[in-house]
Tab-separated table of N, CA and C and ligand atoms in Angstrom:
chain	number	residue	atom	x	y	z
A	1	MET	N	-53.300	-7.604	14.375
A	1	MET	CA	-52.002	-7.563	13.686
A	1	MET	C	-51.103	-6.525	13.375
A	2	THR	N	-49.813	-6.717	13.296
A	2	THR	CA	-49.003	-5.717	13.734
A	2	THR	C	-48.646	-5.184	12.097
A	3	GLN	N	-48.539	-3.577	11.835
A	3	GLN	CA	-48.658	-3.748	10.343
A	3	GLN	C	-46.538	-3.975	10.300
A	4	LEU	N	-46.727	-3.772	8.657
A	4	LEU	CA	-45.168	-3.627	8.459
A	4	LEU	C	-44.773	-2.345	7.748
A	5	ARG	N	-43.372	-1.705	8.499
A	5	ARG	CA	-42.316	-1.232	8.571
A	5	ARG	C	-41.748	-0.909	7.920
A	6	PRO	N	-41.310	0.857	7.318
A	6	PRO	CA	-40.459	1.246	6.248
A	6	PRO	C	-38.948	0.489	7.338
A	7	CYS	N	-37.876	0.539	6.947
A	7	CYS	CA	-37.025	0.171	7.577
A	7	CYS	C	-35.537	1.938	7.093
A	8	VAL	N	-35.656	2.355	8.493
A	8	VAL	CA	-35.356	3.503	8.433
A	8	VAL	C	-33.631	3.687	7.972
A	9	HIS	N	-32.919	2.442	7.599
A	9	HIS	CA	-31.899	2.505	6.483
A	9	HIS	C	-31.788	2.392	4.941
A	10	CYS	N	-32.661	1.521	5.190
A	10	CYS	CA	-32.550	0.897	3.228
A	10	CYS	C	-34.585	1.122	3.268
A	11	LYS	N	-35.126	1.139	3.872
A	11	LYS	CA	-36.598	1.606	3.541
A	11	LYS	C	-37.036	0.238	3.311
A	12	ALA	N	-36.431	-1.247	3.327
A	12	ALA	CA	-37.768	-2.493	2.387
A	12	ALA	C	-38.362	-2.186	4.218
A	13	ASP	N	-39.427	-2.843	3.676
A	13	ASP	CA	-40.951	-3.226	4.357
A	13	ASP	C	-40.907	-4.075	5.180
A	14	PHE	N	-40.994	-4.848	6.223
A	14	PHE	CA	-40.131	-5.179	7.450
A	14	PHE	C	-41.834	-5.618	8.815
A	15	LEU	N	-41.331	-6.550	9.401
A	15	LEU	CA	-42.005	-6.785	10.130
A	15	LEU	C	-41.766	-6.276	11.575
A	16	PRO	N	-41.805	-5.615	12.515
A	16	PRO	CA	-40.823	-5.201	14.189
A	16	PRO	C	-41.596	-5.350	14.532
A	17	THR	N	-40.893	-5.798	16.030
A	17	THR	CA	-41.371	-6.077	16.871
A	17	THR	C	-41.196	-4.990	17.977
A	18	ALA	N	-41.614	-4.537	18.941
A	18	ALA	CA	-41.539	-3.568	20.024
A	18	ALA	C	-41.003	-1.961	19.061
A	19	ARG	N	-40.252	-1.911	19.531
A	19	ARG	CA	-39.351	-0.558	19.055
A	19	ARG	C	-38.562	-0.398	18.289
A	20	GLN	N	-38.317	-1.773	16.656
A	20	GLN	CA	-37.423	-2.094	15.801
A	20	GLN	C	-37.632	-0.690	15.134
A	21	ARG	N	-36.880	0.099	14.726
A	21	ARG	CA	-37.093	0.496	13.767
A	21	ARG	C	-36.123	-0.258	12.447
A	22	PHE	N	-35.086	-1.019	12.160
A	22	PHE	CA	-34.370	-1.363	10.972
A	22	PHE	C	-34.974	-2.499	10.974
A	23	CYS	N	-34.322	-3.518	9.340
A	23	CYS	CA	-35.122	-4.549	9.100
A	23	CYS	C	-33.745	-5.679	9.475
A	24	SER	N	-32.583	-5.431	9.305
A	24	SER	CA	-31.893	-6.166	9.898
A	24	SER	C	-30.545	-5.462	11.509
A	25	ARG	N	-29.739	-6.493	11.860
A	25	ARG	CA	-28.529	-5.978	12.587
A	25	ARG	C	-27.577	-5.023	11.274
A	26	SER	N	-27.523	-5.609	10.119
A	26	SER	CA	-26.518	-4.571	9.430
A	26	SER	C	-27.097	-3.197	9.528
A	27	CYS	N	-28.948	-3.068	9.241
A	27	CYS	CA	-28.794	-1.834	8.541
A	27	CYS	C	-28.733	-0.521	10.237
A	28	ALA	N	-29.024	-1.661	11.175
A	28	ALA	CA	-28.479	-0.654	12.451
A	28	ALA	C	-27.697	-0.379	12.701
A	29	ALA	N	-26.578	-1.088	12.068
A	29	ALA	CA	-24.865	-0.760	12.386
A	29	ALA	C	-24.969	0.847	11.806
A	30	ARG	N	-25.419	0.171	10.156
A	30	ARG	CA	-25.123	1.415	9.394
A	30	ARG	C	-26.239	2.284	8.989
A	31	GLY	N	-26.813	2.285	9.849
A	31	GLY	CA	-28.148	3.593	9.932
A	31	GLY	C	-28.361	4.608	11.454
A	32	ARG	N	-27.758	3.761	11.763
A	32	ARG	CA	-26.983	4.636	13.062
A	32	ARG	C	-26.287	5.522	13.765
A	33	PRO	N	-26.201	6.611	13.501
A	33	PRO	CA	-25.666	7.533	13.965
A	33	PRO	C	-23.948	6.801	14.552
A	34	ARG	N	-22.840	7.135	14.004
A	34	ARG	CA	-21.564	6.403	15.134
A	34	ARG	C	-21.455	7.122	16.205
A	35	PRO	N	-20.686	7.034	17.325
A	35	PRO	CA	-21.044	7.660	18.487
A	35	PRO	C	-19.512	8.054	17.755
A	36	ALA	N	-18.866	8.832	18.901
A	36	ALA	CA	-17.950	9.954	18.115
A	36	ALA	C	-15.930	9.187	18.701
A	37	ARG	N	-16.686	8.351	19.915
A	37	ARG	CA	-15.706	7.668	20.462
A	37	ARG	C	-15.080	6.643	19.055
A	38	ALA	N	-16.549	6.338	18.275
A	38	ALA	CA	-15.523	5.429	17.109
A	38	ALA	C	-14.924	6.001	16.197
A	39	ALA	N	-14.940	7.339	15.891
A	39	ALA	CA	-14.760	8.005	14.927
A	39	ALA	C	-12.952	8.372	15.237
A	40	ALA	N	-12.398	8.770	16.382
A	40	ALA	CA	-11.838	9.841	16.855
A	40	ALA	C	-10.654	7.771	16.797
A	41	PRO	N	-9.092	7.652	16.064
A	41	PRO	CA	-8.208	7.135	15.846
A	41	PRO	C	-7.575	6.466	17.506
A	42	ARG	N	-8.039	5.282	17.773
A	42	ARG	CA	-6.848	5.277	19.247
A	42	ARG	C	-5.741	5.499	19.682
A	43	PRO	N	-5.708	5.449	20.409
A	43	PRO	CA	-3.824	5.632	20.665
A	43	PRO	C	-3.315	3.954	21.205
A	44	LYS	N	-1.979	3.947	20.243
A	44	LYS	CA	-1.449	2.400	20.508
A	44	LYS	C	-1.096	2.288	21.237
A	45	ARG	N	-1.786	1.564	22.216
A	45	ARG	CA	-1.091	0.442	23.299
A	45	ARG	C	-0.023	0.007	23.183
A	46	HIS	N	0.512	0.523	23.781
A	46	HIS	CA	2.019	-1.069	23.692
A	46	HIS	C	2.253	-1.628	25.117
A	47	ASN	N	2.740	-2.430	24.891
A	47	ASN	CA	2.765	-3.360	26.068
A	47	ASN	C	4.297	-4.164	26.233
A	48	ASP	N	5.031	-3.555	25.982
A	48	ASP	CA	6.495	-3.044	26.486
A	48	ASP	C	6.723	-3.583	27.767
A	49	ARG	N	6.012	-3.023	28.779
A	49	ARG	CA	6.150	-3.307	30.072
A	49	ARG	C	6.493	-4.548	30.590
A	50	ARG	N	4.928	-5.337	29.950
A	50	ARG	CA	4.744	-6.687	30.380
A	50	ARG	C	5.239	-7.536	29.356
A	51	PHE	N	5.630	-7.081	27.979
A	51	PHE	CA	7.150	-8.064	27.404
A	51	PHE	C	8.268	-7.897	28.335
A	52	LEU	N	8.376	-7.415	28.790
A	52	LEU	CA	9.497	-6.791	29.734
A	52	LEU	C	9.863	-7.826	30.784
A	53	ARG	N	8.832	-7.753	31.883
A	53	ARG	CA	8.559	-8.592	32.732
A	53	ARG	C	8.632	-9.919	32.325
A	54	LEU	N	8.057	-10.429	31.376
A	54	LEU	CA	8.738	-11.953	30.813
A	54	LEU	C	9.895	-11.969	30.676
A	55	LEU	N	10.665	-10.625	29.718
A	55	LEU	CA	11.733	-10.944	29.555
A	55	LEU	C	12.536	-11.484	30.337
A	56	ALA	N	12.100	-10.858	31.715
A	56	ALA	CA	12.983	-10.426	32.995
A	56	ALA	C	13.196	-12.971	33.598
A	57	LEU	N	11.761	-12.667	32.907
A	57	LEU	CA	12.245	-14.269	33.683
A	57	LEU	C	12.675	-15.447	32.541
A	58	GLY	N	12.316	-14.862	31.514
A	58	GLY	CA	13.527	-15.652	30.966
A	58	GLY	C	13.365	-15.187	29.676
A	59	HIS	N	14.036	-15.468	29.011
A	59	HIS	CA	14.693	-15.096	27.728
A	59	HIS	C	13.793	-15.847	26.701
A	60	CYS	N	13.688	-14.719	25.226
A	60	CYS	CA	12.804	-15.345	23.720
A	60	CYS	C	13.960	-16.303	23.399
A	61	GLU	N	13.405	-16.754	22.501
A	61	GLU	CA	14.101	-17.297	21.177
A	61	GLU	C	13.184	-17.111	20.364
A	62	ARG	N	14.130	-16.542	19.272
A	62	ARG	CA	13.487	-17.340	17.456
A	62	ARG	C	13.520	-18.344	16.789
A	63	ARG	N	12.674	-19.346	16.681
A	63	ARG	CA	12.490	-20.521	15.995
A	63	ARG	C	11.483	-20.254	15.262
A	64	GLY	N	12.000	-21.136	13.828
A	64	GLY	CA	10.990	-20.499	12.379
A	64	GLY	C	10.123	-19.291	12.055
A	65	GLY	N	11.632	-18.969	12.188
A	65	GLY	CA	11.436	-16.638	12.196
A	65	GLY	C	10.419	-16.332	12.917
A	66	ILE	N	10.116	-16.662	14.223
A	66	ILE	CA	9.102	-15.936	14.681
A	66	ILE	C	9.562	-15.742	16.057
A	67	TRP	N	9.599	-14.774	16.401
A	67	TRP	CA	10.108	-14.831	18.068
A	67	TRP	C	9.022	-15.906	19.329
A	68	ARG	N	9.529	-16.195	20.000
A	68	ARG	CA	8.124	-16.818	20.847
A	68	ARG	C	9.105	-16.516	22.725
A	69	TRP	N	8.243	-17.013	23.595
A	69	TRP	CA	8.345	-16.678	24.619
A	69	TRP	C	7.899	-17.439	25.866
A	70	GLY	N	8.272	-18.889	25.040
A	70	GLY	CA	7.541	-19.824	25.632
A	70	GLY	C	6.880	-20.717	24.931
A	71	THR	N	5.896	-20.633	24.534
A	71	THR	CA	4.280	-21.100	23.428
A	71	THR	C	3.738	-19.794	22.946
A	72	ARG	N	4.153	-18.182	23.642
A	72	ARG	CA	3.556	-17.179	23.280
A	72	ARG	C	4.315	-16.492	22.129
A	73	ARG	N	3.981	-15.752	21.270
A	73	ARG	CA	4.804	-15.582	20.267
A	73	ARG	C	4.446	-13.952	20.448
A	74	ILE	N	5.565	-13.570	20.235
A	74	ILE	CA	5.733	-12.192	20.292
A	74	ILE	C	6.523	-11.819	18.672
A	75	ARG	N	5.429	-10.147	18.395
A	75	ARG	CA	5.505	-9.994	17.643
A	75	ARG	C	6.911	-9.517	16.842
A	76	ASP	N	7.409	-8.572	16.071
A	76	ASP	CA	8.816	-7.825	15.681
A	76	ASP	C	8.562	-7.143	15.440
A	77	SER	N	7.584	-6.449	15.673
A	77	SER	CA	7.720	-4.716	16.056
A	77	SER	C	8.076	-4.696	17.694
A	78	VAL	N	7.277	-5.340	18.282
A	78	VAL	CA	7.836	-5.540	20.228
A	78	VAL	C	9.342	-5.162	20.067
A	79	VAL	N	10.031	-6.630	19.561
A	79	VAL	CA	10.931	-6.983	19.639
A	79	VAL	C	12.082	-5.732	19.015
A	80	ALA	N	10.920	-4.958	17.914
A	80	ALA	CA	12.363	-4.504	17.138
A	80	ALA	C	12.451	-2.652	17.728
A	81	ARG	N	11.535	-2.970	18.847
A	81	ARG	CA	11.362	-1.459	19.898
A	81	ARG	C	11.580	-1.316	21.344
A	82	LEU	N	12.507	-2.756	21.669
A	82	LEU	CA	12.634	-3.128	22.830
A	82	LEU	C	14.065	-2.839	22.355
A	83	ILE	N	14.428	-3.334	21.612
A	83	ILE	CA	16.435	-3.499	20.577
A	83	ILE	C	16.525	-2.234	20.690
A	84	ALA	N	15.465	-1.390	19.928
A	84	ALA	CA	16.154	0.411	19.554
A	84	ALA	C	16.510	1.048	20.639
A	85	SER	N	15.700	0.624	21.341
A	85	SER	CA	14.776	1.592	23.031
A	85	SER	C	16.785	0.914	23.473
A	86	GLY	N	17.166	0.091	23.572
A	86	GLY	CA	18.463	-0.866	24.314
A	86	GLY	C	18.117	-1.219	25.882
A	87	ARG	N	16.843	-1.329	25.779
A	87	ARG	CA	16.238	-2.922	27.065
A	87	ARG	C	16.002	-4.174	26.282
A	88	ALA	N	16.496	-4.756	25.431
A	88	ALA	CA	16.570	-5.902	25.146
A	88	ALA	C	18.032	-6.069	23.883
A	89	GLU	N	18.236	-7.491	24.012
A	89	GLU	CA	19.692	-7.518	22.897
A	89	GLU	C	19.513	-8.779	22.584
A	90	ILE	N	20.290	-9.447	20.984
A	90	ILE	CA	19.459	-10.324	20.929
A	90	ILE	C	21.191	-11.118	21.468
A	91	ASP	N	20.950	-12.637	21.807
A	91	ASP	CA	22.195	-13.268	21.503
A	91	ASP	C	22.196	-14.236	20.657
A	92	GLY	N	22.436	-14.236	20.050
A	92	GLY	CA	22.288	-16.217	18.548
A	92	GLY	C	20.943	-15.363	18.741
A	93	SER	N	20.221	-16.488	19.088
A	93	SER	CA	18.779	-17.023	18.269
A	93	SER	C	17.642	-17.058	19.470
A	94	GLU	N	18.322	-15.586	20.729
A	94	GLU	CA	17.896	-15.601	21.825
A	94	GLU	C	17.701	-14.093	21.894
A	95	LEU	N	16.512	-13.656	23.194
A	95	LEU	CA	16.523	-12.180	22.616
A	95	LEU	C	16.293	-11.791	24.438
A	96	ARG	N	17.178	-11.518	24.479
A	96	ARG	CA	17.020	-11.124	26.525
A	96	ARG	C	17.155	-9.814	26.945
A	97	LEU	N	17.341	-10.162	27.762
A	97	LEU	CA	16.938	-8.304	28.749
A	97	LEU	C	18.646	-7.657	28.763
A	98	LYS	N	19.036	-6.250	28.351
A	98	LYS	CA	20.274	-6.076	28.609
A	98	LYS	C	20.371	-5.793	29.945
A	99	ARG	N	21.866	-6.375	29.921
A	99	ARG	CA	21.940	-6.097	31.468
A	99	ARG	C	21.852	-4.622	31.997
A	100	GLU	N	22.157	-4.212	33.170
A	100	GLU	CA	22.245	-2.892	33.127
A	100	GLU	C	24.385	-2.534	33.537
A	101	THR	N	24.284	-2.121	32.838
A	101	THR	CA	25.883	-2.173	32.810
A	101	THR	C	26.714	-2.258	33.604
A	102	SER	N	26.561	-3.191	33.716
A	102	SER	CA	27.950	-5.117	34.778
A	102	SER	C	29.122	-4.306	34.235
A	103	ALA	N	29.558	-3.940	34.720
A	103	ALA	CA	31.580	-3.603	34.331
A	103	ALA	C	32.261	-4.829	35.117
B	201	LIG	ZN1	-32.571	-2.222	6.174
């Protein structure tokens, strides 16, 4: 017969399998020391390049207050960033790539 074992996290007795130290998954998540990687905030990755490639293929349209490229939703923050950086411009309800200074 296997013996009951107290959970490392909440101390509740449970019937362990093999080397189980926690009574449940949630206790395991809370009881284990967090890896250092999880503690450090991740740098934000912007997908501007990918979006610029989409814009090169076709413009983006604003429908119902939402920017869309085809059926794909484009975040306002992405659009705002591209406009702010001068890489795209709004033309009516469309967003398109800014043309390279065509004289
Ligand atoms: Zn527990």
